[in-house]
Amino acid sequence: MLIKKKRRRRLTLELIMMTLISLIAGVLAAQFLEDVGLHYMLDKIEDEDYYEFQTRDCLNRLQDFIQEKQVTEDNIELLISWAQKEKNVYVVFYQDVDALFSSNMLPIADEDAEIPLNGSGLPYYDVTLTDGTLIKAELECYMDPQMFYIIDIAGYMAGGMVFIILLFLLIHRKIRYINRLDYELKILGSGNLEYPMTIRGNDEITGLAEGIENLKNGILDQQLMKDEAEKANMELVTAMSHDLRTPLTSLIGYLELLTMERYEDEAQMQKYLGHCREKAFQMKRMSDRLFEYFLVYGKRDYQYQFQELSCENLLEDLCNSQFFDWQEQGGSLECRIGELPGMIQVDSEYLQRVIDNLISNLKKYGDINAPLEILASEREGMLSIRIRNRIRPGKDNRESTQIGLRTCRRIMEEHRGSFAWYQEGESFQVELGLPLLPEIKKGENKLL
């Protein structure tokens, strides 16, 4: 959980840091470009040659205007329109020593006032009107303010481009990784599950790649286990076929001898019949073992045929007939059964296999001298059956593979019930549970 949170924060921090770095780089680039532009403009303003060029160009434009408009001493006021058009020029016109007008169209001196030449610190320039009248022009050229606006706009645009390009370059590595994962997912989708996923970094994208890799490995492991199980099943079927063939061949041989009456006397015939019976039971044990194996480890396509059965009838049959073999061998039963008004649904064939497995285990490990206890009751919507006996002295207390007990548990689970076995000291106990039909009302049950 902590790793996932760290990765989420890591990717978020990476994106934030990329954005901040790109933003800082863009601001610095914009500031640098503006500083370079301003220094360039200031250097040009302070350059005397550039200033002289600007002044001469302004005087040429003024002289061209005079020639174009035929400005004379009589219509000298036309110079006002030129001064208004030249917004970046400060100009004052003089005739002799008297100022005529300035660029802001305000008189700067009376006609009788005497103004010394170069009194303002600016040089005078001679300007000749069309009629030959000579006047003086005091000029000062300024830098166009729009140039500063252009420098600012160029700086902002350059900073924005640096921000976008740098952010793209920083994120492009993540985008390439995502594109790489997309390519690898297409390979996996095509069926090539052996292709490894690229694990790089330590963020959410890396976590996604690791999740895909784990999922892929899980599928591969399942396929491997499936292949191994199918191989084991085939080997088991082959081995069982071979094992069944041996007693079957002997059984057919003895039956052929009996059919053709190739025996000397009644005793030999009974001997052949005994061999036939022995081989038949041997084949039955093998087939039961094969069935149990596939029931526990294989896929079951069989559909259970459930039938309703009263709990009382089930326990009566269990106590009176199912454990008949146990009683025939000299064992005794102790049945303690409570009130059983309920009904259950079971498949009689498969339930019989459960009982057969229990009897088989009792014959192997049970003590015939100890009573076989059967306890039954209904509680919490379940029919509970407990079968208890003492372990035979000198016998191993477990089945070699417990395949029979696992078969019983599998069958009971298919009945939506339960199956468990316990060892408590020298006592061996099996407990079965079957669900009661819900529509049957049950009273309070007690053990007798």
Coordinates of C-alpha atoms in Angstrom, one line a residue:
M1 CA 0.0 0.0 0.0
L2 CA 2.8 2.4 0.9
I3 CA 4.7 1.6 -2.3
K4 CA 1.6 2.4 -4.4
K5 CA 1.2 5.8 -2.7
K6 CA 4.9 6.6 -3.1
R7 CA 4.6 5.8 -6.8
R8 CA 1.6 8.0 -7.2
R9 CA 3.3 10.9 -5.5
R10 CA 6.5 10.2 -7.4
L11 CA 4.8 10.6 -10.8
T12 CA 2.9 13.6 -9.7
L13 CA 6.1 15.2 -8.4
E14 CA 7.9 14.4 -11.6
L15 CA 5.3 16.1 -13.7
I16 CA 5.2 19.1 -11.4
M17 CA 9.0 19.4 -11.5
M18 CA 9.1 19.1 -15.2
T19 CA 6.5 21.9 -15.5
L20 CA 8.4 24.1 -13.1
I21 CA 11.7 23.5 -14.8
S22 CA 10.2 24.3 -18.2
L23 CA 8.5 27.4 -16.8
I24 CA 11.7 28.7 -15.2
A25 CA 13.6 28.0 -18.4
G26 CA 11.0 29.9 -20.4
V27 CA 11.0 32.9 -18.0
L28 CA 14.8 33.0 -18.1
A29 CA 14.9 32.8 -21.9
A30 CA 12.3 35.6 -22.2
Q31 CA 14.2 37.8 -19.7
F32 CA 17.5 37.1 -21.5
L33 CA 16.1 38.0 -24.9
E34 CA 14.6 41.2 -23.5
D35 CA 17.9 42.2 -21.9
V36 CA 19.8 41.5 -25.1
G37 CA 17.2 43.5 -27.1
L38 CA 17.3 46.4 -24.7
H39 CA 21.1 46.5 -24.6
Y40 CA 21.2 46.5 -28.3
M41 CA 18.7 49.4 -28.6
L42 CA 20.6 51.4 -25.9
D43 CA 23.9 50.8 -27.6
K44 CA 22.4 52.1 -30.9
I45 CA 21.0 55.1 -29.2
E46 CA 24.4 55.9 -27.6
D47 CA 26.2 55.4 -30.9
E48 CA 27.1 58.8 -32.4
D49 CA 27.2 57.5 -35.9
Y50 CA 23.7 56.0 -35.6
Y51 CA 22.4 59.3 -34.0
E52 CA 23.9 61.3 -36.8
F53 CA 22.4 59.0 -39.4
Q54 CA 19.0 59.4 -37.8
T55 CA 19.3 63.2 -37.7
R56 CA 20.4 63.4 -41.4
D57 CA 17.6 61.0 -42.4
C58 CA 15.1 63.3 -40.5
L59 CA 16.4 66.4 -42.2
N60 CA 16.2 64.7 -45.6
R61 CA 12.6 63.8 -44.9
L62 CA 11.9 67.4 -43.9
Q63 CA 13.6 68.8 -47.0
D64 CA 11.6 66.3 -49.2
F65 CA 8.4 67.5 -47.5
I66 CA 9.2 71.1 -48.2
Q67 CA 9.8 70.4 -51.8
E68 CA 6.7 68.3 -52.1
K69 CA 4.4 70.8 -50.4
Q70 CA 6.2 73.9 -51.9
V71 CA 6.6 75.4 -48.4
T72 CA 7.5 79.1 -48.5
E73 CA 7.6 81.8 -45.9
D74 CA 4.0 82.6 -46.7
N75 CA 2.7 79.0 -45.9
I76 CA 5.4 78.0 -43.5
E77 CA 2.7 76.8 -41.1
L78 CA 2.6 73.6 -43.2
L79 CA 5.7 72.4 -41.3
I80 CA 3.3 71.8 -38.4
S81 CA 1.8 68.8 -40.2
W82 CA 5.2 67.4 -40.8
A83 CA 6.2 67.8 -37.2
Q84 CA 2.9 66.0 -36.1
K85 CA 3.7 63.1 -38.5
E86 CA 7.2 62.7 -37.1
K87 CA 6.2 61.5 -33.6
N88 CA 9.7 60.4 -32.6
V89 CA 11.3 63.7 -33.4
Y90 CA 11.5 66.8 -31.3
V91 CA 11.9 69.9 -33.6
V92 CA 12.0 73.7 -33.1
F93 CA 12.1 76.0 -36.1
Y94 CA 13.8 79.4 -36.0
Q95 CA 14.0 82.3 -38.4
D96 CA 17.1 84.3 -37.6
V97 CA 17.1 84.1 -33.9
D98 CA 13.3 84.0 -33.4
A99 CA 11.6 80.7 -32.8
L100 CA 8.7 80.1 -35.1
F101 CA 7.1 77.0 -33.5
S102 CA 8.1 73.7 -32.0
S103 CA 7.0 70.1 -32.7
N104 CA 4.2 70.5 -30.0
M105 CA 2.9 73.5 -31.8
L106 CA 3.4 75.8 -28.8
P107 CA 5.5 79.0 -29.1
I108 CA 8.6 78.7 -27.0
A109 CA 9.6 82.4 -27.2
D110 CA 8.2 85.7 -28.1
E111 CA 9.2 87.3 -31.4
D112 CA 11.2 90.0 -29.6
A113 CA 13.0 87.5 -27.3
E114 CA 16.6 86.9 -28.1
I115 CA 17.6 83.2 -27.9
P116 CA 21.3 82.4 -28.2
L117 CA 22.3 79.8 -30.7
N118 CA 22.9 76.4 -29.0
G119 CA 21.1 77.6 -25.8
S120 CA 19.3 74.3 -25.4
G121 CA 22.5 72.3 -26.0
L122 CA 21.1 70.9 -29.3
P123 CA 22.7 71.8 -32.7
Y124 CA 20.9 73.9 -35.3
Y125 CA 20.5 72.7 -38.8
D126 CA 19.9 74.9 -41.9
V127 CA 16.7 74.3 -43.7
T128 CA 15.9 76.1 -47.0
L129 CA 12.3 76.7 -48.0
T130 CA 11.1 76.6 -51.6
D131 CA 11.3 80.4 -52.0
G132 CA 14.9 80.4 -50.8
T133 CA 14.2 81.5 -47.3
L134 CA 16.7 80.1 -44.8
I135 CA 15.5 78.9 -41.4
K136 CA 17.0 77.0 -38.6
A137 CA 15.8 73.7 -37.2
E138 CA 16.7 72.3 -33.8
L139 CA 16.3 68.5 -34.0
E140 CA 16.4 65.6 -31.5
C141 CA 15.5 62.1 -32.7
Y142 CA 14.1 59.5 -30.3
M143 CA 13.9 55.7 -30.5
D144 CA 10.5 54.4 -31.6
P145 CA 8.6 53.1 -28.4
Q146 CA 7.1 50.4 -30.5
M147 CA 10.5 48.8 -30.7
F148 CA 10.4 48.1 -27.0
Y149 CA 7.0 46.6 -27.3
I150 CA 8.2 44.4 -30.1
I151 CA 11.2 43.3 -27.9
D152 CA 8.8 42.4 -25.0
I153 CA 6.5 40.4 -27.3
A154 CA 9.5 38.6 -28.9
G155 CA 10.7 37.7 -25.4
Y156 CA 7.3 36.4 -24.3
M157 CA 7.0 34.3 -27.5
A158 CA 10.6 32.9 -27.1
G159 CA 9.9 32.1 -23.5
G160 CA 6.7 30.3 -24.4
M161 CA 8.4 28.3 -27.1
V162 CA 11.2 27.3 -24.7
F163 CA 8.6 26.3 -22.1
I164 CA 6.6 24.1 -24.6
I165 CA 9.7 22.5 -26.3
L166 CA 11.5 21.8 -23.0
L167 CA 8.3 20.3 -21.4
F168 CA 7.7 18.1 -24.4
L169 CA 11.3 16.9 -24.3
L170 CA 11.1 16.1 -20.6
I171 CA 7.7 14.3 -20.9
H172 CA 8.7 12.6 -24.2
R173 CA 10.7 10.0 -22.2
K174 CA 7.5 9.0 -20.4
I175 CA 5.5 9.0 -23.6
R176 CA 8.1 6.7 -25.3
Y177 CA 7.8 4.3 -22.3
I178 CA 4.0 4.3 -22.6
N179 CA 4.3 3.7 -26.4
R180 CA 6.8 0.9 -25.6
L181 CA 4.3 -0.8 -23.2
D182 CA 1.5 -0.4 -25.8
Y183 CA 3.7 -2.2 -28.4
E184 CA 4.5 -5.0 -25.9
L185 CA 0.9 -5.4 -24.9
K186 CA 0.0 -5.9 -28.6
I187 CA 2.7 -8.6 -28.7
L188 CA 1.2 -10.3 -25.6
G189 CA -2.3 -9.9 -27.1
S190 CA -1.1 -11.8 -30.2
G191 CA -0.4 -14.8 -28.0
N192 CA 3.3 -14.5 -27.4
L193 CA 3.3 -14.6 -23.6
E194 CA 7.0 -15.3 -23.4
Y195 CA 7.8 -11.7 -24.5
P196 CA 9.1 -9.8 -21.4
M197 CA 7.7 -6.5 -20.4
T198 CA 10.1 -3.5 -20.1
I199 CA 10.4 -2.5 -16.4
R200 CA 11.9 1.0 -16.1
G201 CA 11.7 3.7 -13.4
N202 CA 9.7 3.7 -10.2
D203 CA 6.4 5.4 -10.7
E204 CA 2.8 4.5 -11.6
I205 CA 3.7 3.5 -15.1
T206 CA 6.3 1.2 -13.8
G207 CA 3.8 -0.2 -11.4
L208 CA 1.4 -0.8 -14.3
A209 CA 4.2 -2.6 -16.2
E210 CA 5.0 -4.7 -13.2
G211 CA 1.3 -5.6 -12.8
I212 CA 1.1 -6.7 -16.4
E213 CA 4.3 -8.7 -16.0
N214 CA 2.9 -10.4 -12.9
L215 CA -0.3 -11.2 -14.7
K216 CA 1.5 -12.6 -17.6
N217 CA 3.7 -14.7 -15.4
G218 CA 0.6 -15.9 -13.5
I219 CA -1.0 -17.0 -16.8
L220 CA 2.2 -18.7 -17.9
D221 CA 2.4 -20.5 -14.5
Q222 CA -1.2 -21.6 -14.9
Q223 CA -0.6 -22.9 -18.4
L224 CA 2.5 -24.7 -17.2
M225 CA 0.6 -26.3 -14.3
K226 CA -2.2 -27.2 -16.7
D227 CA 0.2 -28.8 -19.1
E228 CA 1.9 -30.7 -16.3
A229 CA -1.5 -31.9 -14.9
E230 CA -2.6 -33.0 -18.4
K231 CA 0.7 -34.8 -18.8
A232 CA 0.3 -36.5 -15.4
N233 CA -3.2 -37.5 -16.3
M234 CA -2.1 -39.0 -19.5
E235 CA 0.7 -40.9 -17.7
L236 CA -1.8 -42.0 -15.0
V237 CA -4.3 -43.2 -17.6
T238 CA -1.5 -45.1 -19.5
A239 CA -0.3 -46.6 -16.2
M240 CA -3.8 -47.6 -15.1
S241 CA -4.5 -49.1 -18.5
H242 CA -1.4 -51.2 -18.3
D243 CA -2.2 -52.2 -14.7
L244 CA -5.8 -53.1 -15.6
R245 CA -4.7 -55.1 -18.6
T246 CA -2.7 -57.6 -16.4
P247 CA -5.6 -58.7 -14.1
L248 CA -8.1 -58.5 -17.0
T249 CA -6.0 -60.9 -19.0
S250 CA -5.8 -63.3 -16.1
L251 CA -9.5 -63.0 -15.5
I252 CA -10.3 -63.7 -19.2
G253 CA -8.0 -66.7 -19.1
Y254 CA -9.7 -68.2 -16.0
L255 CA -13.1 -67.6 -17.5
E256 CA -12.1 -69.3 -20.7
L257 CA -10.9 -72.3 -18.7
L258 CA -14.2 -72.4 -16.8
T259 CA -16.2 -72.0 -19.9
M260 CA -14.5 -74.8 -21.7
E261 CA -14.6 -76.9 -18.4
R262 CA -10.9 -77.4 -18.3
Y263 CA -10.7 -78.3 -14.7
E264 CA -10.1 -81.6 -13.0
D265 CA -12.6 -81.5 -10.2
E266 CA -14.9 -79.3 -8.2
A267 CA -12.0 -78.0 -6.0
Q268 CA -10.1 -76.8 -9.0
M269 CA -13.2 -75.1 -10.4
Q270 CA -13.7 -73.3 -7.0
K271 CA -10.0 -72.3 -7.1
Y272 CA -10.5 -70.8 -10.6
L273 CA -13.6 -69.0 -9.4
G274 CA -11.7 -67.6 -6.4
H275 CA -9.0 -66.3 -8.8
C276 CA -11.6 -64.7 -10.9
R277 CA -13.2 -63.0 -7.9
E278 CA -9.8 -61.8 -6.7
K279 CA -8.9 -60.3 -10.1
A280 CA -12.3 -58.7 -10.4
F281 CA -11.9 -57.0 -7.0
Q282 CA -8.4 -56.0 -8.0
M283 CA -9.8 -54.3 -11.1
K284 CA -12.5 -52.6 -9.0
R285 CA -10.0 -51.1 -6.6
M286 CA -8.0 -49.8 -9.5
S287 CA -11.0 -48.3 -11.2
D288 CA -12.2 -46.7 -7.9
R289 CA -8.7 -45.2 -7.4
L290 CA -8.8 -43.8 -11.0
F291 CA -12.2 -42.3 -10.4
E292 CA -11.1 -40.7 -7.1
Y293 CA -8.1 -39.2 -8.7
F294 CA -10.0 -37.5 -11.5
L295 CA -12.7 -36.4 -9.1
V296 CA -10.2 -34.6 -6.9
Y297 CA -7.8 -33.2 -9.6
G298 CA -9.7 -33.4 -12.9
K299 CA -12.5 -31.4 -14.5
R300 CA -15.9 -32.9 -13.8
D301 CA -18.5 -32.7 -16.5
Y302 CA -21.0 -35.0 -14.7
Q303 CA -24.3 -33.4 -13.5
Y304 CA -25.5 -34.5 -10.2
Q305 CA -28.9 -36.1 -10.0
F306 CA -30.2 -34.7 -6.7
Q307 CA -33.2 -36.3 -5.0
E308 CA -35.1 -35.3 -1.9
L309 CA -34.5 -37.7 1.1
S310 CA -35.6 -37.4 4.7
C311 CA -32.8 -37.2 7.2
E312 CA -34.5 -39.9 9.3
N313 CA -34.4 -42.4 6.4
L314 CA -30.8 -41.5 5.6
L315 CA -29.6 -42.2 9.1
E316 CA -31.8 -45.4 9.4
D317 CA -30.2 -46.8 6.3
L318 CA -26.8 -45.7 7.5
C319 CA -27.1 -47.5 10.8
N320 CA -29.0 -50.6 9.6
S321 CA -27.4 -51.5 6.2
Q322 CA -24.5 -49.3 5.1
F323 CA -22.2 -50.5 7.9
F324 CA -23.3 -54.1 7.5
D325 CA -19.8 -55.2 6.6
W326 CA -18.5 -53.6 9.8
Q327 CA -20.9 -55.6 11.8
E328 CA -20.2 -58.8 9.8
Q329 CA -16.6 -58.6 10.8
G330 CA -17.6 -58.5 14.5
G331 CA -17.8 -54.8 15.1
S332 CA -20.6 -53.0 16.9
L333 CA -22.5 -49.7 16.3
E334 CA -23.6 -47.1 18.7
C335 CA -26.1 -44.8 17.0
R336 CA -27.1 -41.6 18.9
I337 CA -29.5 -39.8 16.7
G338 CA -31.6 -36.7 17.6
E339 CA -34.9 -35.6 16.2
L340 CA -34.6 -35.5 12.4
P341 CA -37.7 -34.0 10.8
G342 CA -35.7 -32.3 8.0
M343 CA -35.2 -33.1 4.3
I344 CA -32.1 -33.0 2.2
Q345 CA -31.1 -33.2 -1.4
V346 CA -28.4 -35.7 -2.3
D347 CA -27.2 -37.8 -5.3
S348 CA -27.5 -41.3 -3.9
E349 CA -24.7 -42.7 -6.2
Y350 CA -22.1 -40.2 -5.1
L351 CA -23.2 -40.3 -1.4
Q352 CA -22.7 -44.1 -1.6
R353 CA -19.1 -43.4 -2.7
V354 CA -18.6 -41.3 0.4
I355 CA -19.9 -44.1 2.6
D356 CA -17.8 -46.7 0.7
N357 CA -14.6 -44.6 1.2
L358 CA -15.4 -44.3 4.9
I359 CA -15.9 -48.0 5.3
S360 CA -12.7 -48.6 3.4
N361 CA -10.8 -46.4 5.8
L362 CA -12.4 -48.0 8.8
K363 CA -11.4 -51.5 7.6
K364 CA -7.8 -50.2 7.1
Y365 CA -7.3 -48.2 10.3
G366 CA -10.3 -48.9 12.6
D367 CA -10.3 -51.0 15.7
I368 CA -12.9 -53.7 15.3
N369 CA -12.9 -54.2 19.1
A370 CA -14.0 -50.6 19.7
P371 CA -17.6 -49.5 19.0
L372 CA -18.3 -47.4 15.9
E373 CA -20.1 -44.3 17.1
I374 CA -22.6 -42.5 14.8
L375 CA -24.0 -39.2 16.1
A376 CA -26.5 -37.2 14.1
S377 CA -28.5 -34.0 14.7
E378 CA -30.0 -31.0 12.9
R379 CA -28.7 -27.6 13.8
E380 CA -28.3 -24.2 12.1
G381 CA -29.9 -25.4 8.9
M382 CA -27.5 -28.4 8.5
L383 CA -27.7 -32.1 9.1
S384 CA -24.6 -33.0 11.0
I385 CA -23.3 -36.6 11.1
R386 CA -20.2 -37.6 13.1
I387 CA -18.6 -41.0 12.8
R388 CA -16.0 -41.9 15.4
N389 CA -13.8 -44.9 16.1
R390 CA -10.5 -45.9 17.7
I391 CA -7.4 -46.3 15.6
R392 CA -6.2 -49.9 15.4
P393 CA -3.0 -50.3 17.4
G394 CA 0.1 -50.6 15.3
K395 CA -1.4 -49.0 12.2
D396 CA -0.4 -45.7 10.6
N397 CA -2.9 -43.1 11.5
R398 CA -3.1 -41.7 8.0
E399 CA -3.9 -42.8 4.5
S400 CA -0.8 -42.6 2.3
T401 CA -2.1 -39.9 0.0
Q402 CA -5.5 -39.2 1.7
I403 CA -7.0 -39.4 -1.8
G404 CA -10.1 -41.2 -0.5
L405 CA -10.8 -38.5 2.1
R406 CA -10.3 -35.8 -0.4
T407 CA -12.7 -37.4 -2.7
C408 CA -15.3 -37.5 0.1
R409 CA -14.7 -33.8 0.7
R410 CA -15.0 -32.9 -2.9
I411 CA -18.3 -34.8 -3.2
M412 CA -19.7 -33.2 -0.1
E413 CA -18.7 -29.7 -1.3
E414 CA -20.6 -30.4 -4.5
H415 CA -23.6 -31.1 -2.3
R416 CA -23.0 -27.6 -0.8
G417 CA -22.1 -29.4 2.4
S418 CA -18.9 -30.0 4.4
F419 CA -16.5 -32.9 5.2
A420 CA -13.7 -32.9 7.7
W421 CA -11.7 -35.6 9.5
Y422 CA -9.8 -35.3 12.8
Q423 CA -7.5 -37.3 15.0
E424 CA -7.8 -36.7 18.7
G425 CA -5.3 -39.0 20.5
E426 CA -6.2 -42.5 19.6
S427 CA -9.6 -41.5 18.3
F428 CA -10.4 -41.0 14.6
Q429 CA -13.5 -38.8 13.8
V430 CA -15.2 -37.9 10.5
E431 CA -17.8 -35.1 10.4
L432 CA -20.2 -34.7 7.5
G433 CA -22.6 -31.8 6.9
L434 CA -25.5 -31.5 4.5
P435 CA -27.8 -28.4 4.1
L436 CA -31.4 -28.9 5.0
L437 CA -34.2 -27.8 2.6
P438 CA -35.2 -24.3 3.7
E439 CA -39.0 -24.8 3.4
I440 CA -39.0 -27.5 6.0
K441 CA -39.6 -26.1 9.5
K442 CA -37.4 -27.7 12.1
G443 CA -37.8 -27.8 15.8
E444 CA -35.1 -27.8 18.4
N445 CA -32.9 -30.9 18.2
K446 CA -31.1 -32.7 20.9
L447 CA -28.7 -35.6 21.0
L448 CA -30.2 -38.7 22.6

